[in-house]
XYZ file of C-alpha atoms in Angstrom:
742
model
C 55.772 -92.263 22.797
C 56.565 -89.262 20.539
C 52.821 -88.755 19.993
C 52.351 -88.539 23.751
C 55.167 -85.989 24.011
C 53.589 -83.959 21.195
C 50.242 -84.038 22.999
C 51.901 -82.847 26.224
C 53.719 -80.061 24.359
C 50.419 -78.948 22.802
C 48.770 -78.968 26.218
C 51.540 -76.779 27.655
C 51.342 -74.453 24.646
C 47.630 -73.939 25.228
C 48.569 -72.233 28.516
C 51.584 -70.357 27.153
C 52.264 -67.269 29.238
C 51.788 -63.991 27.407
C 52.955 -60.519 28.440
C 50.382 -57.811 29.201
C 48.601 -56.248 26.191
C 50.606 -53.009 26.343
C 53.873 -54.990 26.288
C 52.703 -57.005 23.284
C 52.185 -53.810 21.361
C 55.534 -52.362 22.517
C 57.445 -55.422 21.381
C 55.805 -55.437 17.959
C 56.405 -51.732 17.447
C 60.007 -51.976 18.682
C 60.804 -54.394 15.856
C 58.979 -52.203 13.322
C 56.289 -54.780 12.639
C 52.805 -53.764 11.580
C 49.640 -55.439 12.824
C 49.011 -56.659 9.281
C 52.417 -58.377 9.149
C 51.779 -60.196 12.418
C 48.278 -61.182 11.305
C 49.590 -62.549 8.017
C 52.307 -64.568 9.734
C 49.851 -66.096 12.210
C 47.145 -66.553 9.547
C 44.528 -64.575 11.476
C 42.598 -61.382 10.783
C 44.056 -57.972 11.485
C 41.252 -57.231 13.944
C 42.178 -60.384 15.885
C 45.756 -59.204 16.515
C 44.441 -55.734 17.340
C 42.137 -57.314 19.917
C 45.038 -59.223 21.504
C 47.049 -56.028 21.837
C 44.044 -54.180 23.215
C 43.381 -56.866 25.817
C 39.855 -57.390 24.522
C 40.490 -60.989 23.473
C 43.102 -63.657 24.140
C 44.667 -65.973 21.547
C 43.727 -69.617 21.590
C 45.651 -72.675 20.388
C 47.270 -73.175 17.967
C 47.819 -69.446 17.373
C 48.561 -68.840 21.052
C 51.758 -70.923 20.979
C 53.046 -69.209 17.840
C 52.161 -65.759 19.198
C 53.893 -66.520 22.505
C 56.973 -67.700 20.631
C 57.063 -64.471 18.607
C 56.767 -62.318 21.728
C 59.444 -64.324 23.547
C 61.908 -63.791 20.699
C 61.085 -60.076 20.537
C 61.536 -59.783 24.311
C 65.038 -61.185 23.927
C 65.837 -58.555 21.305
C 64.183 -55.661 23.145
C 64.403 -56.491 26.867
C 63.975 -52.972 28.235
C 60.313 -52.314 28.865
C 58.397 -50.070 31.240
C 57.022 -51.802 34.305
C 53.375 -52.740 33.910
C 51.067 -50.281 35.609
C 49.481 -53.081 37.632
C 52.796 -53.592 39.493
C 53.119 -49.968 40.559
C 50.996 -47.746 42.699
C 47.950 -46.805 40.633
C 47.965 -43.216 39.481
C 44.793 -41.209 38.950
C 43.432 -41.911 35.525
C 43.701 -39.111 33.021
C 40.581 -38.855 30.875
C 41.313 -40.014 27.358
C 40.051 -38.045 24.365
C 36.449 -38.774 23.466
C 37.315 -40.797 20.410
C 37.794 -44.410 19.505
C 40.853 -43.855 17.377
C 44.106 -44.501 19.173
C 47.335 -42.712 18.214
C 49.906 -45.088 16.653
C 53.345 -45.435 18.153
C 56.296 -43.841 16.321
C 57.112 -47.227 14.785
C 53.612 -47.274 13.238
C 53.112 -43.834 11.627
C 49.693 -42.458 10.821
C 48.636 -43.381 7.301
C 48.664 -40.506 4.845
C 46.253 -42.194 2.498
C 43.360 -44.587 2.881
C 42.796 -47.609 0.729
C 39.081 -48.159 1.007
C 35.571 -47.350 -0.154
C 34.718 -45.835 3.192
C 37.551 -46.451 5.520
C 41.194 -46.461 6.511
C 43.253 -48.715 8.749
C 41.378 -48.902 12.029
C 42.976 -48.481 15.419
C 41.811 -50.282 18.561
C 38.218 -49.595 19.493
C 39.065 -47.544 22.575
C 42.201 -45.984 24.060
C 43.819 -48.639 26.191
C 44.690 -48.108 29.836
C 46.007 -50.577 32.415
C 43.664 -53.398 33.399
C 41.733 -53.194 36.631
C 40.147 -55.665 39.018
C 37.265 -53.294 39.752
C 34.497 -55.693 38.698
C 35.952 -58.561 40.741
C 36.354 -56.315 43.796
C 32.771 -55.070 43.551
C 31.462 -58.606 43.165
C 33.383 -59.716 46.263
C 32.193 -56.744 48.305
C 28.544 -57.395 47.472
C 28.735 -61.140 47.930
C 27.890 -61.706 44.290
C 28.804 -64.960 42.618
C 29.733 -63.084 39.451
C 33.416 -63.020 38.535
C 35.151 -60.865 35.981
C 37.559 -62.931 33.940
C 39.098 -60.051 32.013
C 37.821 -56.878 33.611
C 38.500 -53.770 31.601
C 39.595 -50.490 33.147
C 37.526 -47.356 32.861
C 37.832 -45.957 29.359
C 36.790 -42.725 27.742
C 33.284 -42.922 26.298
C 32.765 -42.308 22.597
C 31.563 -38.869 21.592
C 27.797 -38.569 21.658
C 27.162 -41.246 24.267
C 24.178 -40.737 26.583
C 24.576 -38.438 29.543
C 25.399 -40.570 32.558
C 27.185 -43.279 30.568
C 29.329 -43.821 33.656
C 26.244 -44.663 35.724
C 27.294 -47.425 38.182
C 24.003 -49.211 37.507
C 25.253 -49.922 33.984
C 28.988 -50.229 34.530
C 29.200 -53.398 32.417
C 27.664 -51.704 29.401
C 24.347 -51.822 27.552
C 24.424 -55.475 26.554
C 26.116 -58.846 26.830
C 26.603 -61.744 24.457
C 25.830 -64.896 26.451
C 27.717 -68.041 25.472
C 28.334 -71.495 26.959
C 31.362 -73.766 26.693
C 31.440 -77.521 26.193
C 31.146 -78.079 29.949
C 28.005 -75.971 30.168
C 29.720 -73.010 31.876
C 27.903 -69.822 30.852
C 29.798 -66.589 30.298
C 28.717 -63.092 29.270
C 30.878 -61.036 26.921
C 30.467 -57.332 27.640
C 31.972 -54.138 26.248
C 35.665 -53.450 26.469
C 36.593 -57.151 26.610
C 34.958 -57.766 29.987
C 33.849 -61.390 30.420
C 31.588 -62.381 33.310
C 30.894 -65.843 34.672
C 27.144 -66.402 34.792
C 25.808 -68.746 37.481
C 22.267 -68.948 36.032
C 21.068 -72.496 35.342
C 17.816 -71.565 33.584
C 16.552 -68.731 31.428
C 14.405 -67.428 34.280
C 17.415 -67.279 36.589
C 19.447 -65.649 33.788
C 16.901 -62.830 33.681
C 17.043 -62.550 37.470
C 20.843 -62.453 37.400
C 20.857 -59.796 34.694
C 18.657 -57.442 36.692
C 20.220 -58.164 40.095
C 23.910 -58.546 39.286
C 24.592 -58.024 35.585
C 24.829 -54.221 35.834
C 23.720 -53.945 32.219
C 21.687 -51.192 30.607
C 22.043 -47.726 29.184
C 21.155 -44.275 30.573
C 18.207 -42.439 29.077
C 18.793 -40.304 25.995
C 16.633 -37.395 27.116
C 15.419 -35.849 30.343
C 11.846 -37.192 30.350
C 12.896 -40.561 28.959
C 13.842 -43.802 30.643
C 16.937 -45.945 30.768
C 17.281 -48.702 28.188
C 16.583 -52.247 29.307
C 19.508 -54.695 29.363
C 20.007 -56.635 26.149
C 21.167 -60.259 26.183
C 22.368 -61.790 22.916
C 22.123 -65.581 23.075
C 24.528 -67.699 21.039
C 23.550 -71.155 19.812
C 25.532 -72.717 22.658
C 23.589 -70.602 25.153
C 20.294 -71.586 23.524
C 21.168 -75.253 23.965
C 22.213 -74.634 27.551
C 18.854 -73.051 28.375
C 16.669 -75.534 26.492
C 15.819 -73.390 23.468
C 16.035 -74.435 19.813
C 19.169 -73.267 18.039
C 17.097 -72.548 14.933
C 13.406 -71.987 14.278
C 11.396 -74.513 12.325
C 9.615 -73.428 9.150
C 6.354 -73.147 11.077
C 8.005 -71.115 13.840
C 9.605 -68.806 11.282
C 6.195 -68.115 9.764
C 4.757 -67.400 13.208
C 7.818 -65.383 14.219
C 8.022 -67.148 17.595
C 8.213 -70.472 19.365
C 4.916 -72.018 20.551
C 3.386 -70.685 23.756
C 3.454 -74.186 25.181
C 7.240 -74.474 24.955
C 8.802 -75.684 28.208
C 11.006 -72.583 28.577
C 7.984 -70.298 28.312
C 6.276 -72.380 31.001
C 9.379 -72.034 33.195
C 9.238 -68.255 32.788
C 5.541 -68.228 33.666
C 6.167 -70.265 36.833
C 8.779 -67.682 37.827
C 6.143 -64.960 37.198
C 7.844 -63.544 34.145
C 5.748 -62.353 31.222
C 6.287 -61.945 27.486
C 4.996 -59.119 25.310
C 2.293 -59.760 22.715
C 4.812 -60.650 20.045
C 5.808 -63.689 22.125
C 9.164 -65.434 22.275
C 10.763 -64.660 18.935
C 14.092 -63.363 17.610
C 13.648 -60.177 19.664
C 11.852 -61.093 22.875
C 11.043 -58.980 25.913
C 10.747 -60.673 29.304
C 9.283 -58.534 32.069
C 7.306 -58.193 35.238
C 4.739 -55.397 35.562
C 6.406 -52.202 36.761
C 6.017 -51.168 40.379
C 6.213 -47.413 40.639
C 9.094 -46.106 38.538
C 11.053 -49.366 38.715
C 11.115 -51.541 35.605
C 12.001 -55.210 35.529
C 12.562 -56.003 31.866
C 15.241 -57.766 29.849
C 15.368 -57.987 26.070
C 16.746 -60.966 24.197
C 18.374 -60.992 20.767
C 18.796 -64.389 19.097
C 21.013 -64.157 15.991
C 20.470 -67.762 14.881
C 16.736 -66.988 14.701
C 17.566 -64.202 12.212
C 17.406 -61.361 14.715
C 20.338 -59.734 12.912
C 19.150 -59.542 9.307
C 22.136 -60.023 6.996
C 20.900 -57.180 4.751
C 21.589 -54.709 7.545
C 24.004 -56.505 9.881
C 26.123 -58.410 7.359
C 27.743 -61.441 8.982
C 27.432 -60.081 12.527
C 25.376 -63.091 13.550
C 28.283 -65.381 12.636
C 30.916 -63.507 14.657
C 32.502 -64.997 17.790
C 30.920 -63.697 21.020
C 33.630 -61.121 21.824
C 33.537 -59.592 18.343
C 29.729 -59.561 18.290
C 29.736 -57.790 21.656
C 32.043 -55.195 20.161
C 29.872 -54.584 17.079
C 26.611 -54.299 19.006
C 28.315 -52.363 21.796
C 29.613 -49.681 19.428
C 26.169 -49.401 17.839
C 24.520 -49.188 21.259
C 26.869 -46.525 22.610
C 26.597 -44.367 19.502
C 23.006 -44.942 18.395
C 21.058 -46.804 21.087
C 20.692 -50.286 22.529
C 19.033 -52.243 19.700
C 15.351 -52.901 20.364
C 14.631 -54.981 17.308
C 15.537 -54.630 13.647
C 17.442 -51.552 12.527
C 14.092 -50.145 11.371
C 12.552 -50.669 14.802
C 15.607 -49.120 16.458
C 15.392 -46.118 14.121
C 11.801 -45.530 15.136
C 12.455 -46.187 18.819
C 15.298 -43.652 18.722
C 12.807 -40.952 17.735
C 10.667 -41.763 20.768
C 13.656 -42.079 23.108
C 14.773 -38.563 22.155
C 11.232 -37.140 22.348
C 9.231 -39.171 24.912
C 5.475 -38.536 24.649
C 5.037 -37.508 28.285
C 6.954 -35.853 31.084
C 6.417 -35.198 34.783
C 4.487 -32.024 35.509
C 5.531 -29.353 37.965
C 4.497 -30.256 41.534
C 1.042 -29.115 42.596
C 0.213 -27.514 45.965
C 0.616 -30.920 47.607
C 3.967 -31.551 45.949
C 2.494 -34.232 43.687
C 3.574 -34.587 40.069
C 1.478 -36.047 37.275
C 2.154 -37.147 33.725
C 1.622 -34.497 31.057
C 2.297 -34.034 27.339
C 5.937 -33.472 26.493
C 6.133 -30.445 24.157
C 7.830 -31.218 20.849
C 6.844 -34.895 20.915
C 4.175 -36.743 18.948
C 2.193 -37.401 22.114
C 0.939 -40.736 23.371
C -2.159 -41.087 21.175
C -2.135 -42.038 17.487
C -3.274 -39.500 14.896
C -5.124 -40.406 11.711
C -3.645 -39.054 8.464
C -5.403 -36.825 5.974
C -7.188 -38.890 3.283
C -4.591 -37.917 0.673
C -1.770 -39.066 3.002
C -3.304 -42.443 3.817
C -2.028 -45.538 1.986
C -4.537 -47.699 0.165
C -6.666 -49.780 2.508
C -6.558 -47.309 5.412
C -9.841 -46.917 7.345
C -10.128 -43.198 6.425
C -10.599 -44.388 2.822
C -13.311 -46.912 3.663
C -15.953 -44.950 1.714
C -14.112 -45.210 -1.595
C -15.545 -47.675 -4.150
C -13.938 -51.098 -4.124
C -10.954 -51.431 -6.490
C -10.845 -47.646 -6.939
C -7.387 -46.477 -8.045
C -6.473 -43.060 -6.724
C -4.647 -40.667 -9.019
C -2.265 -37.788 -8.220
C -5.196 -35.498 -7.381
C -6.329 -37.937 -4.667
C -3.115 -39.353 -3.266
C 0.118 -37.860 -1.945
C 2.934 -39.658 -3.742
C 6.267 -38.398 -2.422
C 8.914 -41.013 -3.178
C 12.602 -41.126 -4.032
C 13.834 -40.781 -7.614
C 13.912 -43.656 -10.117
C 14.639 -41.860 -13.393
C 16.827 -42.434 -16.430
C 17.089 -41.194 -20.007
C 18.882 -42.233 -23.222
C 22.402 -40.880 -23.680
C 23.004 -38.083 -26.173
C 25.406 -38.515 -29.096
C 27.934 -36.311 -27.310
C 27.722 -38.411 -24.154
C 28.266 -41.583 -26.162
C 31.650 -40.231 -27.271
C 32.825 -40.079 -23.649
C 34.518 -43.051 -22.034
C 33.015 -43.517 -18.590
C 29.806 -43.504 -16.576
C 30.539 -42.263 -13.056
C 28.118 -42.603 -10.160
C 28.150 -40.373 -7.091
C 26.091 -41.109 -3.999
C 24.823 -38.701 -1.338
C 25.962 -39.683 2.156
C 23.113 -40.295 4.600
C 20.799 -38.509 2.154
C 17.551 -39.102 4.030
C 19.125 -38.167 7.346
C 20.294 -34.904 5.753
C 16.758 -34.402 4.433
C 15.420 -34.669 7.977
C 17.864 -32.113 9.377
C 16.142 -28.838 10.231
C 12.859 -29.969 8.678
C 9.671 -28.689 10.285
C 7.098 -31.475 10.479
C 3.602 -31.758 11.861
C 3.197 -32.961 15.422
C -0.575 -33.040 15.777
C -3.708 -33.614 13.713
C -4.175 -32.177 10.204
C -6.576 -29.313 9.501
C -8.412 -29.117 6.170
C -8.238 -25.728 4.429
C -9.912 -24.603 1.191
C -8.095 -22.250 -1.239
C -5.207 -21.609 1.162
C -2.350 -19.209 0.598
C 0.781 -21.331 0.428
C 3.104 -20.988 3.409
C 6.510 -22.651 2.918
C 6.973 -22.768 6.702
C 3.742 -24.661 7.349
C 4.033 -28.469 7.107
C 1.243 -30.214 5.304
C -0.048 -31.628 2.033
C -1.162 -29.274 -0.740
C -3.330 -29.870 -3.819
C -1.774 -27.662 -6.479
C -1.139 -27.641 -10.236
C 2.611 -27.427 -10.948
C 2.373 -28.311 -14.653
C 3.299 -24.714 -15.552
C 6.746 -24.996 -13.948
C 9.279 -25.245 -16.787
C 12.628 -26.735 -15.714
C 14.149 -25.359 -18.928
C 13.968 -21.862 -17.438
C 14.460 -21.583 -13.712
C 15.853 -19.263 -11.138
C 19.230 -20.202 -9.706
C 19.730 -17.821 -6.834
C 18.404 -14.489 -8.132
C 19.117 -15.089 -11.823
C 17.035 -16.835 -14.473
C 18.938 -19.629 -16.200
C 18.195 -21.443 -19.477
C 18.688 -25.219 -19.321
C 17.953 -28.212 -21.547
C 14.829 -29.434 -19.787
C 14.704 -32.619 -21.878
C 17.852 -33.809 -20.105
C 16.567 -33.121 -16.593
C 14.095 -35.018 -14.408
C 11.119 -33.110 -13.107
C 11.538 -32.350 -9.398
C 7.866 -33.040 -8.763
C 7.506 -36.752 -9.551
C 9.589 -39.789 -8.529
C 9.818 -41.002 -12.135
C 10.925 -37.540 -13.259
C 7.855 -37.111 -15.487
C 6.388 -33.645 -15.969
C 3.140 -33.254 -13.959
C 0.001 -33.043 -16.090
C -2.369 -31.354 -13.667
C -3.273 -30.864 -10.003
C -1.597 -33.235 -7.597
C -0.890 -33.524 -3.877
C 2.566 -32.483 -2.727
C 4.335 -32.092 0.605
C 5.418 -28.606 1.649
C 9.103 -28.886 0.522
C 8.060 -29.786 -3.034
C 5.699 -26.827 -3.401
C 8.240 -24.499 -1.798
C 10.803 -25.578 -4.409
C 8.439 -24.585 -7.227
C 8.415 -21.093 -5.708
C 12.209 -21.173 -5.382
C 12.497 -21.928 -9.109
C 10.614 -18.691 -9.764
C 7.015 -19.801 -10.293
C 3.739 -18.889 -8.569
C 1.770 -21.604 -6.789
C -1.949 -21.493 -6.015
C -3.196 -24.496 -4.016
C -6.885 -25.265 -4.208
C -6.949 -27.085 -0.851
C -4.606 -28.398 1.784
C -4.272 -30.457 4.936
C -1.943 -28.498 7.196
C -0.587 -28.982 10.705
C -0.462 -25.874 12.853
C 1.080 -27.857 15.697
C 4.555 -28.479 14.343
C 8.240 -28.479 15.161
C 11.678 -29.804 14.218
C 10.966 -33.208 15.664
C 13.733 -35.034 13.804
C 16.645 -32.707 14.594
C 17.918 -34.684 17.586
C 17.399 -37.945 15.697
C 19.471 -36.662 12.794
C 22.220 -35.326 15.038
C 22.657 -38.567 16.946
C 22.779 -40.679 13.786
C 25.088 -38.172 12.107
C 27.470 -38.232 15.055
C 27.393 -42.036 15.134
C 28.159 -42.209 11.420
C 30.966 -39.642 11.485
C 32.609 -41.090 14.603
C 32.631 -44.595 13.152
C 33.901 -43.405 9.785
C 36.656 -41.470 11.566
C 37.677 -44.695 13.293
C 37.970 -46.178 9.819
C 40.237 -43.325 8.751
C 37.692 -41.252 6.832
C 37.134 -37.873 8.453
C 35.748 -34.493 7.480
C 39.147 -32.801 7.094
C 40.369 -34.798 4.085
C 41.004 -33.155 0.732
C 38.788 -34.323 -2.144
C 41.580 -36.557 -3.458
C 42.417 -37.837 0.011
C 38.747 -38.553 0.658
C 38.404 -40.626 -2.515
C 41.517 -42.591 -1.564
C 40.311 -43.123 1.993
C 36.964 -44.414 0.772
C 38.551 -47.059 -1.437
C 37.822 -50.350 0.345
C 37.461 -48.871 3.832
C 35.382 -51.718 5.263
C 38.159 -54.210 4.605
C 40.369 -52.547 7.222
C 37.985 -53.274 10.074
C 35.040 -55.400 8.932
C 33.403 -55.159 12.356
C 33.161 -51.370 12.227
C 32.068 -51.748 8.613
C 29.086 -53.696 9.921
C 28.290 -50.827 12.290
C 28.318 -48.343 9.391
C 25.877 -50.488 7.410
C 23.598 -50.776 10.443
C 23.628 -47.007 11.037
C 22.599 -46.339 7.445
C 19.866 -48.968 7.692
C 18.635 -47.345 10.898
C 18.020 -44.102 9.007
C 16.117 -45.597 6.092
C 14.322 -48.224 8.145
C 13.222 -45.756 10.815
C 11.695 -43.471 8.199
C 10.051 -46.446 6.486
C 8.423 -47.460 9.776
C 6.582 -44.129 9.808
C 4.296 -45.665 7.169
C 4.411 -49.352 8.068
C 1.896 -51.426 6.144
C -0.138 -54.413 7.424
C 1.933 -57.520 8.092
C -0.538 -60.330 7.587
C -2.522 -60.941 10.773
C -5.693 -61.523 8.757
C -5.973 -57.855 7.810
C -8.550 -56.721 5.263
C -8.766 -53.340 3.454
C -10.660 -50.791 5.524
C -9.643 -52.355 8.837
C -7.082 -50.932 11.219
C -3.758 -52.713 11.550
C -1.409 -52.884 14.511
C 1.000 -50.137 13.410
C -1.832 -47.582 13.310
C -2.011 -47.648 17.090
C 1.443 -46.066 17.381
C 1.813 -42.285 17.716
C 4.839 -42.723 15.450
C 2.751 -44.021 12.551
C 3.042 -40.801 10.580
C 3.115 -41.118 6.783
C 3.066 -37.317 6.485
C 6.456 -37.048 8.218
C 7.924 -39.742 5.970
C 6.573 -37.932 2.890
C 8.057 -34.620 4.019
C 11.522 -36.133 4.538
C 11.487 -37.883 1.150
C 10.198 -34.731 -0.540
C 12.983 -32.632 0.933
C 15.619 -35.244 0.094
C 14.520 -35.406 -3.537
C 14.375 -31.613 -3.785
C 17.839 -31.252 -2.241
C 19.209 -33.583 -4.914
C 17.430 -31.801 -7.770
C 18.750 -28.443 -6.561
C 22.336 -29.742 -6.796
C 21.655 -31.228 -10.240
C 20.349 -27.873 -11.495
C 23.301 -25.954 -10.014
C 25.705 -28.402 -11.665
C 23.934 -28.167 -15.035
C 23.816 -24.379 -14.962
C 27.558 -24.141 -14.267
C 28.942 -27.040 -16.362
C 26.224 -27.845 -18.953
C 26.488 -31.468 -17.746
C 23.271 -33.384 -17.145
C 22.599 -36.631 -15.271
C 21.933 -39.797 -17.245
C 20.272 -41.657 -14.358
C 19.125 -40.981 -10.810
C 18.112 -43.619 -8.283
C 17.207 -42.438 -4.799
C 20.451 -40.753 -3.683
C 22.734 -41.912 -6.546
C 23.373 -39.817 -9.693
C 25.231 -41.009 -12.808
C 27.092 -38.699 -15.225
C 29.085 -39.384 -18.382
C 32.731 -38.283 -18.152
C 36.060 -38.701 -19.876
C 37.698 -40.054 -16.725
C 36.720 -42.700 -14.149
C 36.760 -40.407 -11.104
C 34.192 -37.907 -9.797
C 37.042 -35.386 -9.999
C 36.824 -35.749 -13.784
C 33.463 -33.967 -13.929
C 32.905 -32.174 -10.609
C 33.888 -28.506 -11.038
C 36.498 -28.112 -8.308
C 38.709 -25.023 -8.458
C 41.730 -24.806 -6.195
C 40.194 -27.603 -4.120
C 36.909 -25.724 -3.682
C 33.593 -27.119 -4.991
C 30.805 -25.335 -6.805
C 28.731 -23.473 -4.166
C 25.412 -25.259 -3.782
C 26.520 -28.118 -6.021
C 28.001 -31.532 -5.374
C 30.848 -31.652 -2.867
C 32.992 -34.665 -2.049
C 33.147 -35.442 1.655
C 31.914 -37.676 4.435
C 29.358 -35.361 6.050
C 25.672 -36.149 5.453
C 24.512 -34.386 2.301
C 27.954 -34.493 0.663
C 28.793 -37.124 -1.941
C 31.122 -40.072 -2.383
C 32.131 -42.173 -5.376
C 29.543 -44.898 -5.915
C 31.115 -46.671 -8.880
C 32.362 -46.359 -12.464
C 31.594 -48.344 -15.605
C 32.381 -47.698 -19.251
C 29.998 -46.086 -21.711
C 30.334 -49.233 -23.838
C 29.109 -51.261 -20.837
C 26.104 -48.954 -20.534
C 25.097 -49.162 -24.163
C 25.698 -52.903 -24.101
C 23.366 -53.662 -21.192
C 20.645 -51.394 -22.592
C 20.843 -53.223 -25.896
C 21.021 -56.630 -24.195
C 17.859 -56.014 -22.212
C 16.203 -53.869 -24.891
C 15.738 -51.101 -22.344
C 16.787 -47.673 -23.716
C 16.143 -46.091 -20.327
C 17.603 -48.754 -18.063
C 18.571 -47.028 -14.834
C 22.374 -47.244 -14.689
C 22.368 -45.927 -11.135
C 20.992 -49.271 -9.994
C 24.007 -51.177 -11.304
C 26.837 -48.633 -11.379
C 28.502 -49.964 -8.232
C 29.692 -53.308 -9.607
C 28.216 -53.432 -13.113
C 26.187 -56.590 -12.480
C 22.821 -56.555 -14.291
C 20.664 -59.631 -13.861
C 17.125 -58.375 -14.495
C 16.354 -55.188 -16.414
C 12.755 -55.149 -15.237
C 13.157 -55.095 -11.468
C 16.844 -54.415 -10.970
C 17.358 -57.542 -8.916
C-alpha cells in the first residue's frame, strides 16, 4: 500500500503549483541565494534555473517537486510580494534597453570580476516582463487551431536586429524547434519560451501550417532584399512522428540526402511541394514556385542528420528543444536565420546585405523592372584572373597536364604558419605565452575595398594602393631588418621575424603575385614597388563593410551577455575571459558559431569541387555563384596577415621582443611571467600605439594560452622538430602529431 501512496504523491508532485517567474526570482533574492546555489542544491545546470525564473522553461519531475518545496518555504519566510502584473490592469509597456543582459537585484550584485576565457556570469537572455496571452487571443480571433502554451510578452529586441523585427507576420520569431511527445502530440518551441501546439499530421501539412499559421520568419536585412524563410528544426521525436529516419544510413550520408523515392518525399510531391536540387538532406528547402512577390518556402534543419556540425555548433544538436530554440534564436536575431552550415550562412549573409538586384524607378507607365543593385556582386558569376584561379579551374585548361604553378603564376595569399628556433636568451625565460587576435579575418574585411566586377589585365602598371587586384611584382629587395615604422627608419633583427609576403614567413626569391594589401605594405615599409603586370578591378567598393559590422555587433553583444565588454581594464578583461563559456554554455555555442560564420563565409568565396564526378578543367557547381570570388578571399587574408605583421614589427621596434611562432591569428612570445601583461608594453593602462592591445573588439587580442619553455623544448626534442609551431598547441599543450598538428 505504501508504494501506491508514494506513486500518488509523485503524481501530485508532478503538477506542483509554482508561483509566477518574477515571484520565483524575488523569493530567491530575498533569501540572498544565488542562481548557482539553487542549481547546485537541485542538481541542475545554472542555465536551467535561470530559464525557470525567466519563464522560458518549466521544471519537470523530480526537480519540480523539490523546487516547489523550496519556493513554498521561502514564501513562508518572505510573504510580502508585489501582486503579479497579470492580476492588475495592464499598463503600457515601457521599452526595455536593447540588450540581453538583465540587471541583477540588490541581493545579487553585479560581478566585479569574470572567471572565464571569454565570459562572465550570464543573466537571462532577455529582460523579463509580465506574461501575455497575446498569441492565444490572436489564434482565437482568427479561428486558428494553434494554441500558445507559454506565450511570451513583447520583449525588447537585441541590438542590431533587422529593421521590422516586430513585423506581425513573424511575431513568433525566425524559427521553431518541432518536437513530439510520447502520445504523438507535436509542439513547436519558439523564441522567448513560446510553445505552440501543432495540429499537423504529416510533413506536408506541417509546411502548410508553418506558412499559414506559424507566423515564423525574419524581416529582410536590406532594402532590396527579401524576408528570410521560416526555419523548422526537427527533433528525432518529430522525425519519427512524420515518418522520417532519425539518422541517415551510411549510403544516405554519402549522398547527403534520403532517396527520392522515400514515402515522405512522395507525400510532398502529391501535395505539390518541391525540393531544391540538393534534395531532402540535413538542410532541406520545401517550396512552391513563387507567384508574383509571394514566396512559399520553408527550410528544415535536422540536427540528428548532422545539420549542426559539432565543430561549429558544439553540442547544440543534443540540447533539449527549448534550449536549442534559444541558441538558434539568438544566432538568428543577431546574425541571420541559418540557411545551412555556418559557412553557408556566412556567404548568404553577404548576399542578404547586398542583394544582386533591386527594383528600378517607375517608367512612364508606372512599371518597375529588376536592375543591378549598385555595390553588389551582381547576379552573374565572374571568372577569376588566371593567377587567382585554383588548380583545375577552366581558365587554366590550356596548361600542360600535371603542371605545377609557382609564385610567378599563382596568387598564394594565405594565413601565417611560421615558427623559428628559440634564442639562448629566450630559453632562459620561463614561459611561452600565446595571444590571439579576436575575429581577425572579420577585422581584415573591415573597410577593405574589393573588386565587384570582372578583372582587367594591365601591362607594366603603376601600383595604386587603392585599386583592388592582383599584382606580379618582385619584393625580394624588401629587407625586414630595416623598415619604416611611421616616418622613421628602424633597425630590427630580421632573422627573428617572418616575412610579411609569404604564409610560411620565407623571404621571397623573385617575382610573385600578391593582392593589393600586400604590395601596399611593402610601400609602407619604405620600399619602391614596380609591378610588371596586374589584373585589376576598376569596379570596386567596400562590399564587406556591412557584413563585418553585423558579425561584429553579434559577437560583441553576445560577449557582453557573458560579462565581457569593451569597457574592461586589461586586467579585468583577462579575468573576465577566464572560462567564460562555462557560465552560459548555450551562449558559448553562439560565440563559436559566430566565429565559424566569419571564417567559413570567407572560405566559401573559393569553394572547391565536392565530388560530383568533377574532372580538372571542368566547371563545378560553386562557379555558378556570383559569390564565388577567390580574389576577395585573397584580399581579406592578405590584409589580415599584414595587419598582424604590422603589430609584430611595432612590438619588436619598441620592446626588442620577437615572436617565436605565428599561426593564423595566434602569436607566441617568450616571457618571464604566464600572462600577456608580462610582455605587452602597457603604461598606466595604455597599450603601445599600433601594437597589441588587450580587449574584446575585433582586431584586439586575448590570452590564448601559456606553457613553459621547458614544455616547448621538450616537445620539439620529442618530435625532432626544431621549428614546431607552438602556436598550434599553446592553448592546452597537447601535441599528438608534429607533422600535421592534429
